[in-house]
Amino acid sequence: MDYNFEYFKKSADYVRSLINDEPEIAIVLGSGLGDFASRIEDPIEIKYEDIPNFLVSTVESHAGKLIFGKAGGKKIICMSGRFHFYEGYDYEQLVIPIRLFKLLGVKATILTNAAGAVNTDYKVGDIMIVSDHIKLNGASPLRGKNVDFFGPRFFDVTDMYTKKLRELALNCAEDSGLTFREGVYMFFTGPQFETPAEIRAARILGADAVGMSTVTEALTAAHCSMPLLAFSVMTNMAAGVLDQKLSDEEVGIAAAKISERFGKYIEKVISQINISEL
Ligand code: HPA
């Protein structure tokens, strides 16, 4: 498949024809963190399967729709359900959502995910503002022919998790009823959870949390110079930290517990973002 500019434009033209507007901020909702979607005013919902050249969500806890509307006084586009490498997509396909956002005129992207806590100071329910990531396995989503419209072949990722947005996120923490951390997210391909030995290795390498998403989207955002903010919700202690097995159910229960508070907090963050200063 030739993922050229025309390929991405086709999805964007379709979505634009339905929303007739330009979203300012995009947000991707992770596993069990769908509550935020209910806060969107005047929503226009578009099923992923109806968007040409888009992907479809195969994970049960992911709704599989794009929602355009207002939240925190801003025009937003929200992905309720995302795409992962473990679903069978190629890395090259995982650029599709962020490139859609870029073509729609989005000025900043917020990514959220459920993650396992590697840092033993962290607790289930804590929120980690991602300051950096480690991705040692698998290919880059930017592999293949470069689409110059979005960014250069080789690109810097030193400050890809935008400092200004991270500071803003911390400043919004007060009264949220949530505990915030700042740390490093390490990407694993899944769908199996990690082994205890992998988690020990991750800790030595400097990871604070592990998960199976976000990094491909974050790299795509960095490539097209999109300001970026990413949050990891600690839904479990990573493998081997506690003397118990990991399960998707545990992840879902922990995410559901904070989903409402987190949704409210995200709305506050969105309301505080000053688009003209990004
Ligand atoms: N590992 C990987 N992905 C995850 C985890 C985990 O422990 N928890 C939630 N998503």
PDB file of C-alpha atoms and ligand atoms in Angstrom:
ATOM      1  CA  MET A   1       0.000   0.000   0.000  1.00  0.00           C
ATOM      2  CA  ASP A   2       1.263   3.463  -0.883  1.00  0.00           C
ATOM      3  CA  TYR A   3       0.529   5.668   2.095  1.00  0.00           C
ATOM      4  CA  ASN A   4       0.952   8.908   0.159  1.00  0.00           C
ATOM      5  CA  PHE A   5      -0.571  12.315   0.835  1.00  0.00           C
ATOM      6  CA  GLU A   6      -3.706  11.489  -1.199  1.00  0.00           C
ATOM      7  CA  TYR A   7      -4.292   8.407   0.961  1.00  0.00           C
ATOM      8  CA  PHE A   8      -4.543  10.485   4.153  1.00  0.00           C
ATOM      9  CA  LYS A   9      -6.405  13.333   2.454  1.00  0.00           C
ATOM     10  CA  LYS A  10      -9.257  11.010   1.545  1.00  0.00           C
ATOM     11  CA  SER A  11     -10.080  10.339   5.231  1.00  0.00           C
ATOM     12  CA  ALA A  12      -9.759  14.030   6.110  1.00  0.00           C
ATOM     13  CA  ASP A  13     -11.997  15.204   3.248  1.00  0.00           C
ATOM     14  CA  TYR A  14     -14.713  12.804   4.375  1.00  0.00           C
ATOM     15  CA  VAL A  15     -14.586  13.837   8.048  1.00  0.00           C
ATOM     16  CA  ARG A  16     -14.427  17.546   7.165  1.00  0.00           C
ATOM     17  CA  SER A  17     -17.520  17.197   4.983  1.00  0.00           C
ATOM     18  CA  LEU A  18     -19.430  15.885   8.007  1.00  0.00           C
ATOM     19  CA  ILE A  19     -18.208  18.269  10.697  1.00  0.00           C
ATOM     20  CA  ASN A  20     -17.941  21.418   8.575  1.00  0.00           C
ATOM     21  CA  ASP A  21     -15.550  22.894  11.084  1.00  0.00           C
ATOM     22  CA  GLU A  22     -11.933  22.841  12.243  1.00  0.00           C
ATOM     23  CA  PRO A  23     -11.143  21.073  15.535  1.00  0.00           C
ATOM     24  CA  GLU A  24      -8.514  22.769  17.726  1.00  0.00           C
ATOM     25  CA  ILE A  25      -7.560  19.899  19.993  1.00  0.00           C
ATOM     26  CA  ALA A  26      -7.570  16.132  19.464  1.00  0.00           C
ATOM     27  CA  ILE A  27      -7.806  13.558  22.203  1.00  0.00           C
ATOM     28  CA  VAL A  28      -7.361   9.793  22.074  1.00  0.00           C
ATOM     29  CA  LEU A  29      -9.110   7.887  24.854  1.00  0.00           C
ATOM     30  CA  GLY A  30      -7.399   4.770  26.183  1.00  0.00           C
ATOM     31  CA  SER A  31      -8.821   1.535  27.605  1.00  0.00           C
ATOM     32  CA  GLY A  32     -11.644   2.167  30.037  1.00  0.00           C
ATOM     33  CA  LEU A  33     -11.148   5.936  29.895  1.00  0.00           C
ATOM     34  CA  GLY A  34     -14.166   6.647  27.715  1.00  0.00           C
ATOM     35  CA  ASP A  35     -16.027   8.783  30.268  1.00  0.00           C
ATOM     36  CA  PHE A  36     -14.616  11.964  28.786  1.00  0.00           C
ATOM     37  CA  ALA A  37     -16.650  11.320  25.628  1.00  0.00           C
ATOM     38  CA  SER A  38     -19.875  11.953  27.575  1.00  0.00           C
ATOM     39  CA  ARG A  39     -18.651  15.507  28.316  1.00  0.00           C
ATOM     40  CA  ILE A  40     -18.563  16.514  24.667  1.00  0.00           C
ATOM     41  CA  GLU A  41     -21.292  19.005  23.796  1.00  0.00           C
ATOM     42  CA  ASP A  42     -23.175  18.962  20.493  1.00  0.00           C
ATOM     43  CA  PRO A  43     -21.414  15.768  19.437  1.00  0.00           C
ATOM     44  CA  ILE A  44     -21.179  14.622  15.842  1.00  0.00           C
ATOM     45  CA  GLU A  45     -20.245  10.949  15.867  1.00  0.00           C
ATOM     46  CA  ILE A  46     -18.549   9.209  12.962  1.00  0.00           C
ATOM     47  CA  LYS A  47     -17.992   5.455  13.002  1.00  0.00           C
ATOM     48  CA  TYR A  48     -14.434   4.453  12.111  1.00  0.00           C
ATOM     49  CA  GLU A  49     -15.757   1.938   9.597  1.00  0.00           C
ATOM     50  CA  ASP A  50     -17.449   4.736   7.631  1.00  0.00           C
ATOM     51  CA  ILE A  51     -14.242   6.752   7.173  1.00  0.00           C
ATOM     52  CA  PRO A  52     -12.391   5.938   3.941  1.00  0.00           C
ATOM     53  CA  ASN A  53      -8.781   4.773   4.373  1.00  0.00           C
ATOM     54  CA  PHE A  54      -9.199   4.629   8.162  1.00  0.00           C
ATOM     55  CA  LEU A  55      -8.835   1.621  10.469  1.00  0.00           C
ATOM     56  CA  VAL A  56     -11.369  -0.201  12.650  1.00  0.00           C
ATOM     57  CA  SER A  57     -11.129  -0.847  16.378  1.00  0.00           C
ATOM     58  CA  THR A  58     -11.062  -4.543  17.249  1.00  0.00           C
ATOM     59  CA  VAL A  59     -10.720  -4.184  21.028  1.00  0.00           C
ATOM     60  CA  GLU A  60     -13.995  -4.701  22.894  1.00  0.00           C
ATOM     61  CA  SER A  61     -13.478  -1.936  25.471  1.00  0.00           C
ATOM     62  CA  HIS A  62     -12.861   0.579  22.659  1.00  0.00           C
ATOM     63  CA  ALA A  63     -15.969   2.205  21.193  1.00  0.00           C
ATOM     64  CA  GLY A  64     -14.639   2.749  17.651  1.00  0.00           C
ATOM     65  CA  LYS A  65     -15.894   6.206  16.810  1.00  0.00           C
ATOM     66  CA  LEU A  66     -14.663   9.702  16.165  1.00  0.00           C
ATOM     67  CA  ILE A  67     -16.552  12.428  18.025  1.00  0.00           C
ATOM     68  CA  PHE A  68     -16.430  16.089  17.100  1.00  0.00           C
ATOM     69  CA  GLY A  69     -17.876  18.666  19.486  1.00  0.00           C
ATOM     70  CA  LYS A  70     -17.076  21.119  22.248  1.00  0.00           C
ATOM     71  CA  ALA A  71     -15.374  20.526  25.590  1.00  0.00           C
ATOM     72  CA  GLY A  72     -13.677  22.987  27.908  1.00  0.00           C
ATOM     73  CA  GLY A  73     -14.862  25.753  25.588  1.00  0.00           C
ATOM     74  CA  LYS A  74     -12.837  24.391  22.667  1.00  0.00           C
ATOM     75  CA  LYS A  75     -13.610  22.554  19.473  1.00  0.00           C
ATOM     76  CA  ILE A  76     -12.315  19.055  19.879  1.00  0.00           C
ATOM     77  CA  ILE A  77     -12.096  15.827  17.975  1.00  0.00           C
ATOM     78  CA  CYS A  78     -12.019  12.718  20.113  1.00  0.00           C
ATOM     79  CA  MET A  79     -11.077   9.155  19.258  1.00  0.00           C
ATOM     80  CA  SER A  80     -13.090   6.842  21.440  1.00  0.00           C
ATOM     81  CA  GLY A  81     -11.054   3.718  20.834  1.00  0.00           C
ATOM     82  CA  ARG A  82      -7.614   3.498  19.255  1.00  0.00           C
ATOM     83  CA  PHE A  83      -5.511   1.147  17.151  1.00  0.00           C
ATOM     84  CA  HIS A  84      -2.663  -1.006  18.417  1.00  0.00           C
ATOM     85  CA  PHE A  85       0.112  -2.981  16.797  1.00  0.00           C
ATOM     86  CA  TYR A  86      -1.123  -6.144  18.550  1.00  0.00           C
ATOM     87  CA  GLU A  87      -4.423  -5.973  16.644  1.00  0.00           C
ATOM     88  CA  GLY A  88      -2.483  -6.889  13.529  1.00  0.00           C
ATOM     89  CA  TYR A  89      -1.905  -3.464  12.036  1.00  0.00           C
ATOM     90  CA  ASP A  90       1.468  -2.635  10.539  1.00  0.00           C
ATOM     91  CA  TYR A  91       3.420   0.146  12.210  1.00  0.00           C
ATOM     92  CA  GLU A  92       3.031   2.181   9.013  1.00  0.00           C
ATOM     93  CA  GLN A  93      -0.766   2.101   9.397  1.00  0.00           C
ATOM     94  CA  LEU A  94      -0.638   3.459  12.932  1.00  0.00           C
ATOM     95  CA  VAL A  95       0.155   6.980  11.648  1.00  0.00           C
ATOM     96  CA  ILE A  96      -3.353   7.246  10.200  1.00  0.00           C
ATOM     97  CA  PRO A  97      -5.262   8.839  13.145  1.00  0.00           C
ATOM     98  CA  ILE A  98      -2.728  11.572  13.909  1.00  0.00           C
ATOM     99  CA  ARG A  99      -2.342  12.457  10.234  1.00  0.00           C
ATOM    100  CA  LEU A 100      -6.110  12.808  10.041  1.00  0.00           C
ATOM    101  CA  PHE A 101      -5.970  15.244  12.981  1.00  0.00           C
ATOM    102  CA  LYS A 102      -3.186  17.217  11.327  1.00  0.00           C
ATOM    103  CA  LEU A 103      -5.099  17.537   8.062  1.00  0.00           C
ATOM    104  CA  LEU A 104      -8.236  18.634   9.924  1.00  0.00           C
ATOM    105  CA  GLY A 105      -6.270  21.552  11.401  1.00  0.00           C
ATOM    106  CA  VAL A 106      -5.764  20.253  14.947  1.00  0.00           C
ATOM    107  CA  LYS A 107      -3.236  22.362  16.924  1.00  0.00           C
ATOM    108  CA  ALA A 108      -2.476  20.008  19.841  1.00  0.00           C
ATOM    109  CA  THR A 109      -3.051  16.339  20.643  1.00  0.00           C
ATOM    110  CA  ILE A 110      -3.724  14.676  23.998  1.00  0.00           C
ATOM    111  CA  LEU A 111      -3.097  10.929  24.276  1.00  0.00           C
ATOM    112  CA  THR A 112      -4.328   8.814  27.180  1.00  0.00           C
ATOM    113  CA  ASN A 113      -3.661   5.192  28.037  1.00  0.00           C
ATOM    114  CA  ALA A 114      -3.935   2.528  30.693  1.00  0.00           C
ATOM    115  CA  ALA A 115      -0.517   1.380  31.866  1.00  0.00           C
ATOM    116  CA  GLY A 116       1.235  -0.899  34.317  1.00  0.00           C
ATOM    117  CA  ALA A 117       3.314   0.799  37.015  1.00  0.00           C
ATOM    118  CA  VAL A 118       6.989  -0.185  36.908  1.00  0.00           C
ATOM    119  CA  ASN A 119       8.033   2.452  39.439  1.00  0.00           C
ATOM    120  CA  THR A 120       7.233   0.908  42.817  1.00  0.00           C
ATOM    121  CA  ASP A 121       6.570   4.348  44.356  1.00  0.00           C
ATOM    122  CA  TYR A 122       3.537   4.598  42.069  1.00  0.00           C
ATOM    123  CA  LYS A 123       0.097   3.354  43.106  1.00  0.00           C
ATOM    124  CA  VAL A 124      -2.843   2.027  41.125  1.00  0.00           C
ATOM    125  CA  GLY A 125      -4.967   5.025  40.135  1.00  0.00           C
ATOM    126  CA  ASP A 126      -2.019   7.441  39.866  1.00  0.00           C
ATOM    127  CA  ILE A 127      -1.765   9.447  36.650  1.00  0.00           C
ATOM    128  CA  MET A 128       1.622   9.771  34.986  1.00  0.00           C
ATOM    129  CA  ILE A 129       2.243  12.723  32.706  1.00  0.00           C
ATOM    130  CA  VAL A 130       4.540  11.222  30.085  1.00  0.00           C
ATOM    131  CA  SER A 131       7.830  13.145  29.903  1.00  0.00           C
ATOM    132  CA  ASP A 132       9.595  10.744  27.528  1.00  0.00           C
ATOM    133  CA  HIS A 133       9.368   7.203  26.226  1.00  0.00           C
ATOM    134  CA  ILE A 134      11.415   4.110  25.454  1.00  0.00           C
ATOM    135  CA  LYS A 135      10.606   2.031  22.383  1.00  0.00           C
ATOM    136  CA  LEU A 136      13.252  -0.572  21.702  1.00  0.00           C
ATOM    137  CA  ASN A 137      11.101  -3.135  19.915  1.00  0.00           C
ATOM    138  CA  GLY A 138       9.469  -3.111  16.517  1.00  0.00           C
ATOM    139  CA  ALA A 139       9.684  -0.673  13.643  1.00  0.00           C
ATOM    140  CA  SER A 140       8.935   3.032  13.585  1.00  0.00           C
ATOM    141  CA  PRO A 141       5.489   4.130  12.338  1.00  0.00           C
ATOM    142  CA  LEU A 142       7.462   6.624  10.207  1.00  0.00           C
ATOM    143  CA  ARG A 143       9.197   3.804   8.359  1.00  0.00           C
ATOM    144  CA  GLY A 144       8.719   3.750   4.596  1.00  0.00           C
ATOM    145  CA  LYS A 145       8.494   6.496   2.017  1.00  0.00           C
ATOM    146  CA  ASN A 146       8.438   9.853   3.781  1.00  0.00           C
ATOM    147  CA  VAL A 147       5.436  12.083   3.134  1.00  0.00           C
ATOM    148  CA  ASP A 148       7.196  15.462   3.109  1.00  0.00           C
ATOM    149  CA  PHE A 149       3.949  17.346   3.707  1.00  0.00           C
ATOM    150  CA  PHE A 150       3.899  16.061   7.298  1.00  0.00           C
ATOM    151  CA  GLY A 151       7.579  16.390   8.179  1.00  0.00           C
ATOM    152  CA  PRO A 152      11.163  15.596   7.217  1.00  0.00           C
ATOM    153  CA  ARG A 153      12.650  12.135   6.767  1.00  0.00           C
ATOM    154  CA  PHE A 154      14.815  12.461   9.892  1.00  0.00           C
ATOM    155  CA  PHE A 155      13.335  14.373  12.788  1.00  0.00           C
ATOM    156  CA  ASP A 156      14.187  15.360  16.322  1.00  0.00           C
ATOM    157  CA  VAL A 157      12.243  13.891  19.245  1.00  0.00           C
ATOM    158  CA  THR A 158      14.141  15.494  22.127  1.00  0.00           C
ATOM    159  CA  ASP A 159      11.170  17.474  23.425  1.00  0.00           C
ATOM    160  CA  MET A 160       8.295  15.635  21.767  1.00  0.00           C
ATOM    161  CA  TYR A 161       6.129  15.633  24.918  1.00  0.00           C
ATOM    162  CA  THR A 162       5.657  19.393  24.929  1.00  0.00           C
ATOM    163  CA  LYS A 163       7.075  20.951  28.093  1.00  0.00           C
ATOM    164  CA  LYS A 164       4.602  23.819  28.184  1.00  0.00           C
ATOM    165  CA  LEU A 165       1.676  21.389  28.057  1.00  0.00           C
ATOM    166  CA  ARG A 166       3.203  19.176  30.751  1.00  0.00           C
ATOM    167  CA  GLU A 167       3.553  22.194  33.039  1.00  0.00           C
ATOM    168  CA  LEU A 168      -0.029  23.179  32.309  1.00  0.00           C
ATOM    169  CA  ALA A 169      -1.165  19.620  33.092  1.00  0.00           C
ATOM    170  CA  LEU A 170       0.577  19.729  36.483  1.00  0.00           C
ATOM    171  CA  ASN A 171      -0.908  23.144  37.239  1.00  0.00           C
ATOM    172  CA  CYS A 172      -4.409  21.747  36.643  1.00  0.00           C
ATOM    173  CA  ALA A 173      -3.868  18.907  39.142  1.00  0.00           C
ATOM    174  CA  GLU A 174      -5.109  20.778  42.202  1.00  0.00           C
ATOM    175  CA  ASP A 175      -8.645  19.840  43.334  1.00  0.00           C
ATOM    176  CA  SER A 176      -8.741  16.996  40.792  1.00  0.00           C
ATOM    177  CA  GLY A 177      -8.733  14.317  43.501  1.00  0.00           C
ATOM    178  CA  LEU A 178      -6.039  12.553  41.489  1.00  0.00           C
ATOM    179  CA  THR A 179      -2.365  11.908  42.174  1.00  0.00           C
ATOM    180  CA  PHE A 180       0.016  13.003  39.444  1.00  0.00           C
ATOM    181  CA  ARG A 181       3.502  11.830  38.541  1.00  0.00           C
ATOM    182  CA  GLU A 182       5.818  12.650  35.685  1.00  0.00           C
ATOM    183  CA  GLY A 183       7.747   9.798  34.125  1.00  0.00           C
ATOM    184  CA  VAL A 184       8.914   7.593  31.283  1.00  0.00           C
ATOM    185  CA  TYR A 185       6.541   5.274  29.387  1.00  0.00           C
ATOM    186  CA  MET A 186       7.977   2.143  27.831  1.00  0.00           C
ATOM    187  CA  PHE A 187       6.261   0.570  24.860  1.00  0.00           C
ATOM    188  CA  PHE A 188       5.781  -3.195  24.620  1.00  0.00           C
ATOM    189  CA  THR A 189       4.012  -4.728  21.640  1.00  0.00           C
ATOM    190  CA  GLY A 190       1.571  -6.956  23.559  1.00  0.00           C
ATOM    191  CA  PRO A 191      -0.970  -8.478  23.502  1.00  0.00           C
ATOM    192  CA  GLN A 192       0.664 -10.538  26.249  1.00  0.00           C
ATOM    193  CA  PHE A 193       1.488  -8.580  29.364  1.00  0.00           C
ATOM    194  CA  GLU A 194       5.198  -8.372  30.089  1.00  0.00           C
ATOM    195  CA  THR A 195       7.184 -10.971  31.994  1.00  0.00           C
ATOM    196  CA  PRO A 196       8.541 -10.070  35.451  1.00  0.00           C
ATOM    197  CA  ALA A 197      12.050 -10.176  33.909  1.00  0.00           C
ATOM    198  CA  GLU A 198      11.014  -7.692  31.207  1.00  0.00           C
ATOM    199  CA  ILE A 199       9.657  -5.389  33.893  1.00  0.00           C
ATOM    200  CA  ARG A 200      12.900  -5.601  35.897  1.00  0.00           C
ATOM    201  CA  ALA A 201      14.773  -4.772  32.681  1.00  0.00           C
ATOM    202  CA  ALA A 202      12.390  -1.870  31.977  1.00  0.00           C
ATOM    203  CA  ARG A 203      13.056  -0.486  35.459  1.00  0.00           C
ATOM    204  CA  ILE A 204      16.837  -0.669  34.979  1.00  0.00           C
ATOM    205  CA  LEU A 205      16.415   1.118  31.644  1.00  0.00           C
ATOM    206  CA  GLY A 206      14.579   3.979  33.318  1.00  0.00           C
ATOM    207  CA  ALA A 207      10.905   3.212  32.654  1.00  0.00           C
ATOM    208  CA  ASP A 208       8.243   4.221  35.170  1.00  0.00           C
ATOM    209  CA  ALA A 209       5.292   2.638  33.345  1.00  0.00           C
ATOM    210  CA  VAL A 210       4.650   0.148  30.538  1.00  0.00           C
ATOM    211  CA  GLY A 211       1.919  -0.124  27.954  1.00  0.00           C
ATOM    212  CA  MET A 212       0.967  -1.253  24.465  1.00  0.00           C
ATOM    213  CA  SER A 213      -0.074   2.023  22.830  1.00  0.00           C
ATOM    214  CA  THR A 214       0.568   5.762  22.575  1.00  0.00           C
ATOM    215  CA  VAL A 215       4.172   5.729  21.329  1.00  0.00           C
ATOM    216  CA  THR A 216       3.291   5.200  17.656  1.00  0.00           C
ATOM    217  CA  GLU A 217       0.803   8.071  17.827  1.00  0.00           C
ATOM    218  CA  ALA A 218       3.264  10.249  19.748  1.00  0.00           C
ATOM    219  CA  LEU A 219       6.001   9.689  17.145  1.00  0.00           C
ATOM    220  CA  THR A 220       3.586  10.569  14.349  1.00  0.00           C
ATOM    221  CA  ALA A 221       2.678  13.774  16.189  1.00  0.00           C
ATOM    222  CA  ALA A 222       6.368  14.611  16.658  1.00  0.00           C
ATOM    223  CA  HIS A 223       7.010  14.048  12.949  1.00  0.00           C
ATOM    224  CA  CYS A 224       4.403  16.651  11.982  1.00  0.00           C
ATOM    225  CA  SER A 225       5.485  19.053  14.788  1.00  0.00           C
ATOM    226  CA  MET A 226       2.198  18.675  16.653  1.00  0.00           C
ATOM    227  CA  PRO A 227       2.275  19.858  20.297  1.00  0.00           C
ATOM    228  CA  LEU A 228       1.629  16.786  22.417  1.00  0.00           C
ATOM    229  CA  LEU A 229       0.527  15.808  25.909  1.00  0.00           C
ATOM    230  CA  ALA A 230       0.245  12.184  27.055  1.00  0.00           C
ATOM    231  CA  PHE A 231      -1.200  10.669  30.225  1.00  0.00           C
ATOM    232  CA  SER A 232      -0.831   7.128  31.557  1.00  0.00           C
ATOM    233  CA  VAL A 233      -3.322   5.894  34.112  1.00  0.00           C
ATOM    234  CA  MET A 234      -1.780   3.262  36.379  1.00  0.00           C
ATOM    235  CA  THR A 235      -4.345   0.470  36.205  1.00  0.00           C
ATOM    236  CA  ASN A 236      -2.106  -2.163  37.793  1.00  0.00           C
ATOM    237  CA  MET A 237       1.342  -2.700  39.193  1.00  0.00           C
ATOM    238  CA  ALA A 238       3.428  -4.181  36.353  1.00  0.00           C
ATOM    239  CA  ALA A 239       4.182  -7.913  36.175  1.00  0.00           C
ATOM    240  CA  GLY A 240       6.117  -9.305  39.114  1.00  0.00           C
ATOM    241  CA  VAL A 241       5.749  -6.230  41.343  1.00  0.00           C
ATOM    242  CA  LEU A 242       2.985  -7.929  43.319  1.00  0.00           C
ATOM    243  CA  ASP A 243       2.578 -11.648  43.874  1.00  0.00           C
ATOM    244  CA  GLN A 244      -0.428 -11.892  41.566  1.00  0.00           C
ATOM    245  CA  LYS A 245      -1.279 -12.399  37.914  1.00  0.00           C
ATOM    246  CA  LEU A 246      -2.295  -9.581  35.583  1.00  0.00           C
ATOM    247  CA  SER A 247      -5.615  -9.435  33.787  1.00  0.00           C
ATOM    248  CA  ASP A 248      -7.500  -7.218  31.416  1.00  0.00           C
ATOM    249  CA  GLU A 249     -10.334  -7.238  33.962  1.00  0.00           C
ATOM    250  CA  GLU A 250      -8.112  -5.674  36.627  1.00  0.00           C
ATOM    251  CA  VAL A 251      -7.102  -2.978  34.110  1.00  0.00           C
ATOM    252  CA  GLY A 252     -10.761  -2.263  33.262  1.00  0.00           C
ATOM    253  CA  ILE A 253     -11.857  -2.015  36.902  1.00  0.00           C
ATOM    254  CA  ALA A 254      -9.046   0.385  37.858  1.00  0.00           C
ATOM    255  CA  ALA A 255      -9.644   2.578  34.788  1.00  0.00           C
ATOM    256  CA  ALA A 256     -13.403   2.690  35.461  1.00  0.00           C
ATOM    257  CA  LYS A 257     -12.753   3.843  39.044  1.00  0.00           C
ATOM    258  CA  ILE A 258     -11.028   7.042  37.994  1.00  0.00           C
ATOM    259  CA  SER A 259     -12.566   7.541  34.552  1.00  0.00           C
ATOM    260  CA  GLU A 260     -15.039  10.205  35.685  1.00  0.00           C
ATOM    261  CA  ARG A 261     -12.533  12.256  37.709  1.00  0.00           C
ATOM    262  CA  PHE A 262     -10.026  11.937  34.898  1.00  0.00           C
ATOM    263  CA  GLY A 263     -12.585  13.073  32.317  1.00  0.00           C
ATOM    264  CA  LYS A 264     -13.339  16.159  34.390  1.00  0.00           C
ATOM    265  CA  TYR A 265      -9.628  16.877  34.790  1.00  0.00           C
ATOM    266  CA  ILE A 266      -8.989  16.525  31.037  1.00  0.00           C
ATOM    267  CA  GLU A 267     -11.770  19.004  30.350  1.00  0.00           C
ATOM    268  CA  LYS A 268     -10.038  21.476  32.677  1.00  0.00           C
ATOM    269  CA  VAL A 269      -6.712  20.935  30.903  1.00  0.00           C
ATOM    270  CA  ILE A 270      -8.360  21.561  27.522  1.00  0.00           C
ATOM    271  CA  SER A 271      -9.999  24.743  28.818  1.00  0.00           C
ATOM    272  CA  GLN A 272      -6.593  26.082  29.950  1.00  0.00           C
ATOM    273  CA  ILE A 273      -4.690  25.444  26.717  1.00  0.00           C
ATOM    274  CA  ASN A 274      -3.942  28.682  24.958  1.00  0.00           C
ATOM    275  CA  ILE A 275      -3.860  27.699  21.309  1.00  0.00           C
ATOM    276  CA  SER A 276      -2.193  30.914  20.139  1.00  0.00           C
ATOM    277  CA  GLU A 277       0.733  30.324  22.523  1.00  0.00           C
ATOM    278  CA  LEU A 278       1.533  26.777  21.400  1.00  0.00           C
TER     279      LEU A 278
HETATM  280  N1  HPA B   1       1.401  -3.817  30.599  1.00  0.00           N
HETATM  281  C1  HPA B   1       1.117  -3.405  29.352  1.00  0.00           C
HETATM  282  N2  HPA B   1       0.028  -2.728  29.036  1.00  0.00           N
HETATM  283  C2  HPA B   1      -0.819  -2.420  30.038  1.00  0.00           C
HETATM  284  C3  HPA B   1      -0.583  -2.806  31.366  1.00  0.00           C
HETATM  285  C4  HPA B   1       0.598  -3.535  31.662  1.00  0.00           C
HETATM  286  O1  HPA B   1       0.884  -3.910  32.807  1.00  0.00           O
HETATM  287  N3  HPA B   1      -1.627  -2.342  32.107  1.00  0.00           N
HETATM  288  C5  HPA B   1      -2.454  -1.688  31.246  1.00  0.00           C
HETATM  289  N4  HPA B   1      -1.971  -1.733  29.983  1.00  0.00           N
END
